Coordinates of C-alpha atoms in Angstrom, one line a residue:
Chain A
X1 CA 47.2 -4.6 10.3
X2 CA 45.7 -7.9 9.1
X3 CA 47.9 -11.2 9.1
X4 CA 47.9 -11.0 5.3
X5 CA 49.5 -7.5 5.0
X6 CA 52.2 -8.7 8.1
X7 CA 53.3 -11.7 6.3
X8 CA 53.7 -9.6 2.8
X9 CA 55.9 -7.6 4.8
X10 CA 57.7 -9.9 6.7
X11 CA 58.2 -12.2 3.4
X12 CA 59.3 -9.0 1.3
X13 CA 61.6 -8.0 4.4
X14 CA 63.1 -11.5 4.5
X15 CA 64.0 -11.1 0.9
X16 CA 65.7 -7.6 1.0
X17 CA 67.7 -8.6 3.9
X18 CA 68.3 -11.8 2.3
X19 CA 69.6 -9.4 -1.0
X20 CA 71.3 -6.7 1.1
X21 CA 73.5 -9.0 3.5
X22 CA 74.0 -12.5 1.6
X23 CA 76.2 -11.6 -1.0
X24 CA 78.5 -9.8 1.4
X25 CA 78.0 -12.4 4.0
X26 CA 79.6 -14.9 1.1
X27 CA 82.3 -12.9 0.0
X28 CA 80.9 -11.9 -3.8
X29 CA 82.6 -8.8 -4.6
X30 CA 86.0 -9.1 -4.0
X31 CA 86.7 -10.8 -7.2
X32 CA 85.3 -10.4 -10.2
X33 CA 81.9 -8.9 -11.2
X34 CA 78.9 -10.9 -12.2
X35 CA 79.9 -12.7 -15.2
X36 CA 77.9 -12.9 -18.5
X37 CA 76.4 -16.0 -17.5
X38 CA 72.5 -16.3 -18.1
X39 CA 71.8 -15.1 -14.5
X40 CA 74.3 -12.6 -14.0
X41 CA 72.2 -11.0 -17.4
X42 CA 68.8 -11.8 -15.8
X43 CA 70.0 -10.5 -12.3
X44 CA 71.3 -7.0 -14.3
X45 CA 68.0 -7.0 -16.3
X46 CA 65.5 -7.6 -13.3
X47 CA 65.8 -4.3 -11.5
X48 CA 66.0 -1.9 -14.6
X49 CA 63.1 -3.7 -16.1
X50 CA 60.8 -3.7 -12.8
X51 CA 61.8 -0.1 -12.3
X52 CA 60.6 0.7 -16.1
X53 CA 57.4 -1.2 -15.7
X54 CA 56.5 1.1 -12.2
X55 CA 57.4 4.1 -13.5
X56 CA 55.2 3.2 -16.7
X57 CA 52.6 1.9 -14.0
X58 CA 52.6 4.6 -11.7
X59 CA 52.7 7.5 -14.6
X60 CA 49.8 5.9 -16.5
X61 CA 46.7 7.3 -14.2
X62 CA 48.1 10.8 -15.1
X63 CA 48.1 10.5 -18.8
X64 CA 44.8 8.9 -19.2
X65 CA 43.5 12.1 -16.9
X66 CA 44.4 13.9 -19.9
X67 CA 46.8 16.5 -17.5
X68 CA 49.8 17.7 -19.4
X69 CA 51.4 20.8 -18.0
X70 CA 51.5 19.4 -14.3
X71 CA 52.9 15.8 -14.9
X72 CA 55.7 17.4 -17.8
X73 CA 56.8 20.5 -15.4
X74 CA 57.7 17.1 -13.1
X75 CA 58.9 15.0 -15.1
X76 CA 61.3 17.6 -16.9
X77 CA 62.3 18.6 -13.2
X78 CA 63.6 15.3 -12.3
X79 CA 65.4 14.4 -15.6
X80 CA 66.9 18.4 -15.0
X81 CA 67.9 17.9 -11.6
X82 CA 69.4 14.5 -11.9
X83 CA 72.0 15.7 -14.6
X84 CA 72.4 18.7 -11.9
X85 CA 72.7 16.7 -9.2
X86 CA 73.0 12.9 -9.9
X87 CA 71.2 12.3 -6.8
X88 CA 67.8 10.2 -6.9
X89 CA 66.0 12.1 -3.4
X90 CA 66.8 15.7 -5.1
X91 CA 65.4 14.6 -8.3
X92 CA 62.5 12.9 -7.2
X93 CA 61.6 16.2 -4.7
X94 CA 62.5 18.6 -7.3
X95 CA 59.7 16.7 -9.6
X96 CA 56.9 16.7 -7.1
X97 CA 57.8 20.5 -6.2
X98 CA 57.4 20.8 -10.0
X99 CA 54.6 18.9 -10.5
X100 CA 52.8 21.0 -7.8
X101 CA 53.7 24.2 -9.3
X102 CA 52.5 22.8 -12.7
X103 CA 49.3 21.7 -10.8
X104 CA 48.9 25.2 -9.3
X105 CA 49.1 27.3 -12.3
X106 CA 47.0 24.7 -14.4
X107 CA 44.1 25.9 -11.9
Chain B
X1 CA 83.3 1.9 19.9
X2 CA 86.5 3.2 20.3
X3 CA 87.5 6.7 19.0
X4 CA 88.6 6.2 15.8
X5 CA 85.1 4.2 15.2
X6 CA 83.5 6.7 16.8
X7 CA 84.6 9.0 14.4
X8 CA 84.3 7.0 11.5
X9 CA 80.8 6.7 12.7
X10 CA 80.2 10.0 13.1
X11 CA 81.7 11.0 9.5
X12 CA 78.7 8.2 8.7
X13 CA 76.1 10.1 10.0
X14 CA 77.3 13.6 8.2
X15 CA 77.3 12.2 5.2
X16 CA 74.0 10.4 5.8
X17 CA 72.2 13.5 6.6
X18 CA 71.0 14.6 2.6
X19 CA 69.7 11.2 2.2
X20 CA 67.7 11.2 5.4
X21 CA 66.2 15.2 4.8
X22 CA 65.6 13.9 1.5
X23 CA 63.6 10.3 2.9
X24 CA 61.6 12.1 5.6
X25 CA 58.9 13.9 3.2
X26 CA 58.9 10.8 1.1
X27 CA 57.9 8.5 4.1
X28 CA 55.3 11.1 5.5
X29 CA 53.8 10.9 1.7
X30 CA 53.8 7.1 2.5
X31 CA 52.4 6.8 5.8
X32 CA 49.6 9.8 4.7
X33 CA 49.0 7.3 2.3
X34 CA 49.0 4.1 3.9
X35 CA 46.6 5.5 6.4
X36 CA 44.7 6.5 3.4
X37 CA 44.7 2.8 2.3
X38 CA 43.4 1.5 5.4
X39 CA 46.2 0.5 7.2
X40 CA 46.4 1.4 11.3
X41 CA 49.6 4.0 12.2
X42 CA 51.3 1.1 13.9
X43 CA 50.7 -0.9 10.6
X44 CA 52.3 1.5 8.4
X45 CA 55.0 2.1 10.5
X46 CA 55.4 -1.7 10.6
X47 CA 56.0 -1.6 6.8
X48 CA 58.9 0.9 7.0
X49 CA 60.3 -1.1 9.5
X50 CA 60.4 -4.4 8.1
X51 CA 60.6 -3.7 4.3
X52 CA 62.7 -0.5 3.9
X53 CA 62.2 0.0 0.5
X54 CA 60.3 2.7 -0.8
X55 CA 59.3 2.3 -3.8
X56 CA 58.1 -1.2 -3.1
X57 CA 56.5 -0.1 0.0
X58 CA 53.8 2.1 -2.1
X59 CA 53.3 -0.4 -5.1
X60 CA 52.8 -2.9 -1.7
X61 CA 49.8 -0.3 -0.6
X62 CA 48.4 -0.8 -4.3
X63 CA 48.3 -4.2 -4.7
X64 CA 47.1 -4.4 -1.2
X65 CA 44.4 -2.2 -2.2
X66 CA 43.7 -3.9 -5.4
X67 CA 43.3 -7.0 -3.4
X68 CA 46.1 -8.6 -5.7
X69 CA 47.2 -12.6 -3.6
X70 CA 49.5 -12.7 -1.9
X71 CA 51.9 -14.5 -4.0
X72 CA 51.4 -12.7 -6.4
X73 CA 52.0 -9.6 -4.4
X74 CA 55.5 -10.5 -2.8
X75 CA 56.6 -12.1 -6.2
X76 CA 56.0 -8.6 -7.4
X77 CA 58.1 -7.2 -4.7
X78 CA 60.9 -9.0 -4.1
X79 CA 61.7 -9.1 -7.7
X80 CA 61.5 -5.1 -8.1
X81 CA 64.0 -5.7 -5.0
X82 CA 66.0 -8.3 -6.7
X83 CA 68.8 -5.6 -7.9
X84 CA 69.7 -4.9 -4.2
X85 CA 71.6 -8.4 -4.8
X86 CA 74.4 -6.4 -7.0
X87 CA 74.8 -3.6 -4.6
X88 CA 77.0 -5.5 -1.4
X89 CA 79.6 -7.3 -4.5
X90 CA 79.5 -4.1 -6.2
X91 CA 80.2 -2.1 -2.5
X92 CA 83.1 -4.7 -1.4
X93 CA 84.9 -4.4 -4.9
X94 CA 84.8 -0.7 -4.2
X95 CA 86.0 -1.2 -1.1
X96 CA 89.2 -3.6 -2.1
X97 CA 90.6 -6.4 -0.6
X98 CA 90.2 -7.0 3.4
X99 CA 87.9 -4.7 3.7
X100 CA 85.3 -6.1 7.2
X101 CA 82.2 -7.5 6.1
X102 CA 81.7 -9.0 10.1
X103 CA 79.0 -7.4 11.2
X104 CA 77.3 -6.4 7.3
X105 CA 74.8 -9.1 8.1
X106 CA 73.7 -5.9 10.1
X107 CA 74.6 -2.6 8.3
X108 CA 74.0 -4.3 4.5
X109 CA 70.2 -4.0 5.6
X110 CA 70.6 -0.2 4.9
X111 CA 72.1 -0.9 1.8
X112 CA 68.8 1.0 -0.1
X113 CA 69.8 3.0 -3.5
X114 CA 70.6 6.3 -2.0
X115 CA 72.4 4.5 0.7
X116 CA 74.4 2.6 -1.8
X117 CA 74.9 5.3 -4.3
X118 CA 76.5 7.7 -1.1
X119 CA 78.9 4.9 0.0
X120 CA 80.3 4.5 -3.4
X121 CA 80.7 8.0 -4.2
X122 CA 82.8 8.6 -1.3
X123 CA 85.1 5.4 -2.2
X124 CA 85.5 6.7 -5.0
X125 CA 86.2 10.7 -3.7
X126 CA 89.0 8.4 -1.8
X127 CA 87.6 7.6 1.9
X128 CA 88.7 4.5 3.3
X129 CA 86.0 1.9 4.1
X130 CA 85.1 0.8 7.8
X131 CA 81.8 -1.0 9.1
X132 CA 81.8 2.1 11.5
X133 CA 81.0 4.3 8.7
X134 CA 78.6 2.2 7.3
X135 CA 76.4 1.7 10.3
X136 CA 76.7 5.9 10.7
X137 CA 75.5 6.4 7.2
X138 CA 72.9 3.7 7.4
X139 CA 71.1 4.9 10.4
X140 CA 69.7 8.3 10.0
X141 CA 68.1 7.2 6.5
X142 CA 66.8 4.5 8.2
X143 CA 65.4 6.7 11.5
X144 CA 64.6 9.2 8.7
X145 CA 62.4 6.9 7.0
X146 CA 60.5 4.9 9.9
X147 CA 60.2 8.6 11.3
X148 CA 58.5 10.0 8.8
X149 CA 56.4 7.3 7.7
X150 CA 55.1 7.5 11.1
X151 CA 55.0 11.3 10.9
X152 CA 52.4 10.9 8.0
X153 CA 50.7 8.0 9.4
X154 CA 50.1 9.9 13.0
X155 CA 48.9 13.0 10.1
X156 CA 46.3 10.8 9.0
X157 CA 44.9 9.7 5.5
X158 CA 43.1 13.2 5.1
X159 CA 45.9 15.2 6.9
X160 CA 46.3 16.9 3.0
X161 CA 42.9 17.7 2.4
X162 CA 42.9 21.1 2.7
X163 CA 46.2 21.3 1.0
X164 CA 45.2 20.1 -2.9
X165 CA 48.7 21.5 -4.2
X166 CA 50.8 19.8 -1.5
X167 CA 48.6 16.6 -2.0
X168 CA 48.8 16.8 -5.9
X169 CA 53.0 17.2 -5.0
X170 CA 52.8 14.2 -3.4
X171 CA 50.7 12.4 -5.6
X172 CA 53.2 12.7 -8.1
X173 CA 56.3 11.3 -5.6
X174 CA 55.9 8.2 -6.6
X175 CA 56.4 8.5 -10.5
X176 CA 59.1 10.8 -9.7
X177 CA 60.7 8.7 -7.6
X178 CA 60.9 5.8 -10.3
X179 CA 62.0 8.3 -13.0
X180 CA 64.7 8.9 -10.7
X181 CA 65.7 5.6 -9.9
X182 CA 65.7 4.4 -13.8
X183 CA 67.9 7.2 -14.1
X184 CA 70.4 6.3 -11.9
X185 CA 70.6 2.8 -13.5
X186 CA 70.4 4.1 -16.6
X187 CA 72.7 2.4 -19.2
X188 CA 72.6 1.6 -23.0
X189 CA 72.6 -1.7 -22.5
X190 CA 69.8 -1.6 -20.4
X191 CA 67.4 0.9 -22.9
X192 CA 65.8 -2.4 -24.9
X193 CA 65.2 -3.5 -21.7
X194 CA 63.4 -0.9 -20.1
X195 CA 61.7 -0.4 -23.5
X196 CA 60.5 -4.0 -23.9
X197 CA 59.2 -3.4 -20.1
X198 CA 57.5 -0.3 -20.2
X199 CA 55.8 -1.0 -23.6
X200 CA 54.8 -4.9 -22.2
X201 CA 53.2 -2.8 -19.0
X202 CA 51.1 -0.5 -20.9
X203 CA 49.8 -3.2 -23.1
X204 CA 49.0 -5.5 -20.3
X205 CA 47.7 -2.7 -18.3
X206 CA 45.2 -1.6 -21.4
X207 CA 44.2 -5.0 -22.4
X208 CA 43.6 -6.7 -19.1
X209 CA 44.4 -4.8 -15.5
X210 CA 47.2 -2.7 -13.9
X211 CA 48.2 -6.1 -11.9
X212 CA 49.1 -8.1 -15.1
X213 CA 50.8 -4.8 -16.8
X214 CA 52.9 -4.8 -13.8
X215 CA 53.7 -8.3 -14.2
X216 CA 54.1 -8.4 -17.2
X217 CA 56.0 -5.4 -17.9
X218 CA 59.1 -7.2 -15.2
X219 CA 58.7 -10.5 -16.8
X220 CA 59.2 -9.3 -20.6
X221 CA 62.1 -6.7 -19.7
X222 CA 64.0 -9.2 -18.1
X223 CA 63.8 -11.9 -20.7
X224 CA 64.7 -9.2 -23.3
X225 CA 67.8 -8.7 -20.9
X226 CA 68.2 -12.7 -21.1
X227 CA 68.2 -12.8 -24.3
X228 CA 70.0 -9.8 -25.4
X229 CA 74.1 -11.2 -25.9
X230 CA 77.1 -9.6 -24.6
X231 CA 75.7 -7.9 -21.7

């Protein structure tokens, strides 16, 4: 593990701690919500948009392979088993089990 | 721990256990594929350890392997982290007034979406929150995750070569896994959003490099969010 990869992780691990515990630690919660202040709007827009943009990431390598029946057998897994289920480790194993069927048959 | 901790504890730990069957094959995907990367088994364990965040662990073997700075790099994680900040106010408001926030400097670290997402399902089914529980149902995701990740890392990068349908399952985890977690978040306040982001990502991906789609993609969404009134 090179010195560059160990302080990645030990600034990212710093920073979810720091996100996990902090706003506990200083009582936010126990009142009211986030607000509709600028940053209570950037903090409620930050995670949906970086989870959009590595889902768009991440999916991108498979569309430009050209693969259809694989990467839709998954993707229509997950979207079906989160409505069943409403739980994010089901759905995402449900989609690779999918995805690997779809795979398998493709050939 | 007295009893009555202990058994809040061990309720913890019951209701922990889909979450952690569910994060063990996940983390052996990870450390199969940080091996894969060129990380050592110790390394890759090292991630799960300190980070604890899936998804950001394998877009941290990516930009690692795209040779992205590091700057650039941990920007690009801690703000795909950044809406862990909202889970703790949204868990103590679940769990009403006096409710012991002591020791969370401890069991808030294993505040990670599935974690969070049990916890305030069973407020809402009516259990009563206690630290106990929260360390109980913090722990075997956590073990779950550190002990598969160094499952898949022992395996070895190539431990899935003879197995092209399980490696193609795997292969698609990660998309999965964010398709799954946009889900869960899913709101219509938050679709021009995630619109803006994913269309920002594909056009920055396309025009320059997967680093600057990525980038861009986060930045874009959340100033549409900024900008967007009455959220």
């Amino acid at each position: 593990m090179s010195w560059e990869v160990l302080a990645l992780a030990l600034i990212v691990g710093a920073a979810n701690w720091g996100f996990r515990t902090l706003p506990i630690r200083f009582g936010l919660g126990s009142g009211a919500g986030p607000g509709g202040g600028m940053l209570a709007r950037f903090l409620a827009a930050v995670g949906p948009a970086a989870i959009a943009t590595l889902f768009v990431a991440s999916s991108l390598p498979f569309v430009q392979a050209g693969a259809v029946l694989a990467p839709l057998a998954g993707t229509v897994a997950v979207g079906a088993v989160w409505v069943w289920r409403r739980s994010v480790v089901l759905a995402t194993l449900a989609g690779a089990l999918a995805y690997a069927a779809g795979f398998a048959l493709a050939g | 721990m007295g009893d009555r901790q202990g058994e809040t504890f061990g309720a913890g730990i019951m209701a922990a256990m889909p979450i952690a069957l569910g994060y063990f094959p996940i983390a052996f995907a990870f450390g199969v594929a940080a091996v894969g990367a060129g990380l050592s088994p110790l390394g890759a364990t090292a991630l799960s350890v300190i980070i604890y965040a899936g998804a950001s662990q394998f877009l941290a073997l990516a930009l690692i392997t795209s040779g992205a700075a590091l700057p650039v790099a941990a920007l690009t994680l801690i703000a795909m982290n950044l809406r862990h900040v909202l889970y703790g106010p949204a868990l103590m408001k679940a769990a009403g007034e006096g409710a012991g926030r002591r020791h969370a400097w401890a069991w808030g670290w294993g505040l990670t979406d599935e974690v969070f997402g049990a916890a305030l399902g069973e407020l809402a089914r009516g259990r009563r929150f206690a630290e106990a529980w929260m360390f109980g149902l913090g722990l075997p995701a956590y073990a779950a995750w550190v002990g598969g990740t160094l499952a898949g890392a022992l395996a070895g990068g190539g431990a899935l070569a003879g197995w092209p349908v399980v490696e193609a399952g795997f292969s698609f985890l990660l998309p999965a896994l964010f398709l799954a977690l946009l889900l869960s978040i899913l709101t219509r306040p938050q679709v021009p959003v995630i619109a803006v982001a994913g269309l920002a990502c594909v056009a920055g991906t396309l025009a320059v490099s997967s680093t600057t789609g990525i980038l861009g993609g986060m930045v874009a969404g959340a100033l549409a969010g900024v900008m967007r009134r009455g959220a």
